[in-house]
Amino acid sequence: MKIGIIGAGSLGLLYGGYLATEHAVTMFPRSLEQAEKLCEHGITVCGENCFQVNVLSTMDVSALNEQDVIFVTVKQYHLMSIVNMLKNIESSIPLVFLQNGMGHLTLLETLPQQIILVGTVEHGATRKNEMTVSHNGVGKTNIAFFCGHSDLLLKFFSSQPEQFKFVHHDHYELMLLHKCFANAMINPLTAILKVKNGELIRNSFYYKIFQSLFEELISLFPQLDREAMYRSVKNLCLSTKENESSMLKDIKKGSKTEIDAILGYMLGKASEREQHVPIMTAIYQIVKGMELDGTIK
Ligand SMILES: NC(=O)C1=CN([C@@H]2O[C@H](COP(=O)(O)OP(=O)(O)OC[C@H]3O[C@@H](n4cnc5c(N)ncnc54)[C@H](OP(=O)(O)O)[C@@H]3O)[C@@H](O)[C@H]2O)C=CC1
Ligand SMILES: CC(C)(CO)C(=O)C(=O)O
């Protein structure tokens, strides 16, 4: 398969690296400098084993129309800046979106592509330099069709190796909601408190806030199994107890966060239901304020 990847950050390099072991991968980074380095040196993935693969890389967006499938791995808040590029890709070429959160779903509805997939990523990846990514946590990629369907793509996903497994889900909304719910519980609190994920459970005072936030969030989704959701978020906190959440990392770097795609989306749900959610609202405002003045930088 010819695979295009838009964005060559942590996830872009990880997916480019693994998929290039079996497929022809073309990376579409933001800078010419990175494109040249990727052409010359390929991608190095460092995990339990390190490997290096050759890739093509270009700034020429017309090459997007030569791909069989395109992965979009920019951050949620970058999507608006590439929407015209996406709209110019032939409508027959499937797109796969791997962003955290659910704020981008309305944007996907405006795209002309007949087949669009969304995914949630359970890997941990950190870009070390323009050509190197560290694969910190081996997980899996959950994918679901947002619109359209392709047996060929399902075959492609199911043929990926165990260490880079894709799992197909029937209901995209439920799949995204599970991850978004967990991110809404863990990411903003860890970013504000400046703690690793596990501290939200270990510290009894932080755990009280965690429980109160859960009550507000779960009240927005009566269709979800309350006990199962609680168990799953708590287990995720424990299984990633040594991790710094992506939002804490962004705040530390002084970067923009994905708060709008995650908690902003949940606040939208609360507003639709005319539900008062003071804890969520306060947490959202604090993270927005921290973004604004880069207090932790
Ligand atoms: N990293 C992880 O472990 C995980 C990430 N995710 C999700 O995956 C998504 C991507 O995250 P991550 O890879 O960590 O983020 P990064 O910031 O590492 O990567 C985003 C990349 O997008 C690039 N980009 C931005 N605008 C453009 C553009 N116009 N054209 C081409 N490239 C562009 C950036 O380029 P530049 O470098 O030039 O700024 C950057 O390299 C997020 O939604 C995140 O929540 C989900 C689970 C795990
Ligand atoms: C699962 C979790 C919370 C792991 O840190 C994550 O997805 C993130 O940090 O964005």
Short mmCIF file of N, CA, C and O in Angstrom, two decimals, residues 161-222:
data_model
loop_
_atom_site.label_atom_id
_atom_site.label_comp_id
_atom_site.label_asym_id
_atom_site.label_seq_id
_atom_site.Cartn_x
_atom_site.Cartn_y
_atom_site.Cartn_z
N PRO A 161 1.31 -6.31 12.32
CA PRO A 161 1.92 -7.20 13.33
C PRO A 161 1.42 -6.93 14.74
O PRO A 161 0.92 -5.84 15.03
N GLU A 162 1.57 -7.94 15.60
CA GLU A 162 1.08 -7.88 16.98
C GLU A 162 1.58 -6.64 17.74
O GLU A 162 0.83 -6.00 18.45
N GLN A 163 2.85 -6.27 17.54
CA GLN A 163 3.38 -5.12 18.30
C GLN A 163 2.88 -3.79 17.74
O GLN A 163 3.14 -2.74 18.33
N PHE A 164 2.14 -3.85 16.61
CA PHE A 164 1.54 -2.62 16.10
C PHE A 164 0.11 -2.93 15.62
O PHE A 164 -0.29 -2.66 14.49
N LYS A 165 -0.63 -3.47 16.57
CA LYS A 165 -1.95 -4.02 16.28
C LYS A 165 -3.03 -2.94 16.11
O LYS A 165 -3.03 -1.94 16.82
N PHE A 166 -3.95 -3.17 15.16
CA PHE A 166 -5.14 -2.32 15.00
C PHE A 166 -6.36 -3.16 15.35
O PHE A 166 -6.46 -4.32 14.93
N VAL A 167 -7.29 -2.59 16.10
CA VAL A 167 -8.52 -3.32 16.44
C VAL A 167 -9.71 -2.52 15.92
O VAL A 167 -9.86 -1.33 16.21
N HIS A 168 -10.53 -3.21 15.13
CA HIS A 168 -11.69 -2.53 14.53
C HIS A 168 -12.89 -2.52 15.47
O HIS A 168 -13.20 -3.54 16.10
N HIS A 169 -13.54 -1.36 15.60
CA HIS A 169 -14.76 -1.23 16.42
C HIS A 169 -15.92 -0.84 15.51
O HIS A 169 -15.73 -0.13 14.52
N ASP A 170 -17.13 -1.25 15.88
CA ASP A 170 -18.29 -0.96 15.04
C ASP A 170 -18.82 0.45 15.25
O ASP A 170 -19.36 1.05 14.34
N HIS A 171 -18.69 0.98 16.48
CA HIS A 171 -19.33 2.26 16.80
C HIS A 171 -18.27 3.31 17.11
O HIS A 171 -17.69 3.31 18.20
N TYR A 172 -18.05 4.22 16.16
CA TYR A 172 -16.97 5.19 16.34
C TYR A 172 -17.22 6.10 17.55
O TYR A 172 -16.30 6.44 18.30
N GLU A 173 -18.47 6.46 17.76
CA GLU A 173 -18.76 7.45 18.81
C GLU A 173 -18.47 6.88 20.20
O GLU A 173 -17.86 7.53 21.04
N LEU A 174 -18.90 5.65 20.38
CA LEU A 174 -18.67 4.99 21.67
C LEU A 174 -17.17 4.78 21.90
O LEU A 174 -16.64 5.01 23.00
N MET A 175 -16.49 4.38 20.82
CA MET A 175 -15.04 4.15 20.92
C MET A 175 -14.32 5.45 21.33
O MET A 175 -13.51 5.47 22.26
N LEU A 176 -14.66 6.56 20.65
CA LEU A 176 -14.01 7.84 20.97
C LEU A 176 -14.41 8.33 22.35
O LEU A 176 -13.60 8.89 23.08
N LEU A 177 -15.67 8.10 22.70
CA LEU A 177 -16.16 8.61 23.99
C LEU A 177 -15.41 7.97 25.16
O LEU A 177 -15.07 8.65 26.13
N HIS A 178 -15.13 6.67 25.05
CA HIS A 178 -14.41 6.00 26.13
C HIS A 178 -13.06 6.66 26.38
O HIS A 178 -12.68 6.92 27.51
N LYS A 179 -12.34 6.95 25.28
CA LYS A 179 -11.01 7.55 25.42
C LYS A 179 -11.14 9.01 25.88
O LYS A 179 -10.41 9.46 26.76
N CYS A 180 -12.11 9.72 25.30
CA CYS A 180 -12.27 11.14 25.62
C CYS A 180 -12.65 11.31 27.09
O CYS A 180 -12.18 12.23 27.78
N PHE A 181 -13.48 10.41 27.56
CA PHE A 181 -13.91 10.44 28.97
C PHE A 181 -12.68 10.29 29.87
O PHE A 181 -12.47 11.05 30.82
N ALA A 182 -11.84 9.31 29.55
CA ALA A 182 -10.63 9.07 30.35
C ALA A 182 -9.70 10.28 30.28
O ALA A 182 -9.16 10.73 31.30
N ASN A 183 -9.54 10.83 29.09
CA ASN A 183 -8.67 12.01 28.95
C ASN A 183 -9.24 13.21 29.71
O ASN A 183 -8.49 14.00 30.29
N ALA A 184 -10.57 13.33 29.73
CA ALA A 184 -11.20 14.45 30.44
C ALA A 184 -11.00 14.31 31.95
O ALA A 184 -10.89 15.30 32.67
N MET A 185 -10.94 13.09 32.43
CA MET A 185 -10.73 12.84 33.86
C MET A 185 -9.27 13.06 34.25
O MET A 185 -8.97 13.63 35.29
N ILE A 186 -8.35 12.53 33.42
CA ILE A 186 -6.94 12.47 33.83
C ILE A 186 -6.13 13.70 33.40
O ILE A 186 -5.39 14.29 34.20
N ASN A 187 -6.29 14.12 32.14
CA ASN A 187 -5.35 15.11 31.60
C ASN A 187 -5.42 16.48 32.28
O ASN A 187 -4.39 16.99 32.73
N PRO A 188 -6.61 17.11 32.38
CA PRO A 188 -6.62 18.46 32.98
C PRO A 188 -6.20 18.46 34.46
O PRO A 188 -5.45 19.33 34.88
N LEU A 189 -6.66 17.45 35.22
CA LEU A 189 -6.29 17.42 36.64
C LEU A 189 -4.79 17.27 36.83
O LEU A 189 -4.18 17.96 37.65
N THR A 190 -4.18 16.36 36.06
CA THR A 190 -2.73 16.17 36.20
C THR A 190 -1.98 17.42 35.75
O THR A 190 -0.94 17.76 36.31
N ALA A 191 -2.53 18.11 34.74
CA ALA A 191 -1.86 19.33 34.25
C ALA A 191 -1.92 20.43 35.30
O ALA A 191 -0.95 21.14 35.52
N ILE A 192 -3.07 20.56 35.96
CA ILE A 192 -3.21 21.61 36.97
C ILE A 192 -2.38 21.29 38.22
O ILE A 192 -1.68 22.13 38.76
N LEU A 193 -2.47 20.03 38.64
CA LEU A 193 -1.78 19.64 39.89
C LEU A 193 -0.30 19.35 39.68
O LEU A 193 0.45 19.20 40.64
N LYS A 194 0.11 19.27 38.40
CA LYS A 194 1.50 18.96 38.03
C LYS A 194 1.96 17.62 38.61
O LYS A 194 3.02 17.52 39.24
N VAL A 195 1.11 16.62 38.46
CA VAL A 195 1.45 15.29 38.99
C VAL A 195 1.33 14.23 37.91
O VAL A 195 0.65 14.42 36.89
N LYS A 196 2.00 13.10 38.15
CA LYS A 196 1.86 11.94 37.26
C LYS A 196 0.47 11.34 37.44
O LYS A 196 -0.16 11.53 38.49
N ASN A 197 0.03 10.57 36.46
CA ASN A 197 -1.34 10.06 36.45
C ASN A 197 -1.72 9.32 37.74
O ASN A 197 -2.83 9.47 38.26
N GLY A 198 -0.81 8.51 38.25
CA GLY A 198 -1.11 7.67 39.42
C GLY A 198 -1.42 8.46 40.68
O GLY A 198 -2.13 7.99 41.58
N GLU A 199 -0.91 9.70 40.76
CA GLU A 199 -1.12 10.53 41.96
C GLU A 199 -2.60 10.85 42.17
O GLU A 199 -3.03 11.11 43.29
N LEU A 200 -3.37 10.87 41.09
CA LEU A 200 -4.81 11.20 41.22
C LEU A 200 -5.52 10.16 42.07
O LEU A 200 -6.55 10.44 42.69
N ILE A 201 -4.98 8.96 42.11
CA ILE A 201 -5.59 7.89 42.91
C ILE A 201 -4.87 7.79 44.27
O ILE A 201 -5.49 7.61 45.30
N ARG A 202 -3.53 7.92 44.22
CA ARG A 202 -2.73 7.70 45.44
C ARG A 202 -2.96 8.78 46.50
O ARG A 202 -3.08 8.48 47.69
N ASN A 203 -3.08 10.02 46.08
CA ASN A 203 -3.26 11.14 47.03
C ASN A 203 -4.76 11.26 47.35
O ASN A 203 -5.57 11.55 46.46
N SER A 204 -5.11 11.04 48.61
CA SER A 204 -6.54 10.93 48.95
C SER A 204 -7.31 12.24 48.69
O SER A 204 -8.51 12.21 48.43
N PHE A 205 -6.63 13.37 48.75
CA PHE A 205 -7.32 14.64 48.49
C PHE A 205 -7.56 14.83 46.99
O PHE A 205 -8.65 15.21 46.56
N TYR A 206 -6.53 14.50 46.19
CA TYR A 206 -6.71 14.57 44.73
C TYR A 206 -7.78 13.58 44.29
O TYR A 206 -8.55 13.84 43.37
N TYR A 207 -7.81 12.43 44.98
CA TYR A 207 -8.77 11.38 44.61
C TYR A 207 -10.22 11.86 44.82
O TYR A 207 -11.11 11.51 44.05
N LYS A 208 -10.41 12.72 45.82
CA LYS A 208 -11.77 13.26 46.06
C LYS A 208 -12.21 14.13 44.87
O LYS A 208 -13.36 14.08 44.44
N ILE A 209 -11.26 14.94 44.37
CA ILE A 209 -11.61 15.78 43.20
C ILE A 209 -11.90 14.87 42.00
O ILE A 209 -12.83 15.10 41.23
N PHE A 210 -11.07 13.85 41.85
CA PHE A 210 -11.22 12.88 40.76
C PHE A 210 -12.65 12.28 40.80
O PHE A 210 -13.35 12.20 39.79
N GLN A 211 -13.08 11.91 42.02
CA GLN A 211 -14.42 11.30 42.16
C GLN A 211 -15.53 12.31 41.84
O GLN A 211 -16.52 11.97 41.18
N SER A 212 -15.34 13.55 42.30
CA SER A 212 -16.38 14.56 42.04
C SER A 212 -16.47 14.86 40.54
O SER A 212 -17.56 15.03 39.99
N LEU A 213 -15.30 14.92 39.89
CA LEU A 213 -15.30 15.16 38.44
C LEU A 213 -16.00 14.01 37.71
O LEU A 213 -16.77 14.21 36.78
N PHE A 214 -15.73 12.79 38.20
CA PHE A 214 -16.38 11.62 37.59
C PHE A 214 -17.91 11.75 37.67
O PHE A 214 -18.62 11.51 36.70
N GLU A 215 -18.42 12.17 38.83
CA GLU A 215 -19.87 12.28 39.00
C GLU A 215 -20.48 13.24 37.98
O GLU A 215 -21.51 12.97 37.37
N GLU A 216 -19.78 14.37 37.79
CA GLU A 216 -20.31 15.34 36.81
C GLU A 216 -20.28 14.78 35.39
O GLU A 216 -21.24 14.91 34.64
N LEU A 217 -19.16 14.15 35.07
CA LEU A 217 -19.01 13.65 33.70
C LEU A 217 -19.99 12.53 33.39
O LEU A 217 -20.65 12.53 32.34
N ILE A 218 -20.12 11.59 34.30
CA ILE A 218 -20.97 10.43 34.02
C ILE A 218 -22.44 10.85 33.92
O ILE A 218 -23.22 10.24 33.19
N SER A 219 -22.78 11.94 34.62
CA SER A 219 -24.18 12.38 34.59
C SER A 219 -24.57 12.86 33.18
O SER A 219 -25.74 12.96 32.84
N LEU A 220 -23.56 13.16 32.36
CA LEU A 220 -23.85 13.63 30.99
C LEU A 220 -24.14 12.47 30.04
O LEU A 220 -24.63 12.68 28.92
N PHE A 221 -23.77 11.25 30.46
CA PHE A 221 -23.87 10.11 29.55
C PHE A 221 -24.62 8.95 30.20
O PHE A 221 -24.03 7.94 30.59
N PRO A 222 -25.95 9.10 30.35
CA PRO A 222 -26.72 8.04 31.02
C PRO A 222 -26.63 6.70 30.30
O PRO A 222 -26.87 5.65 30.90
#
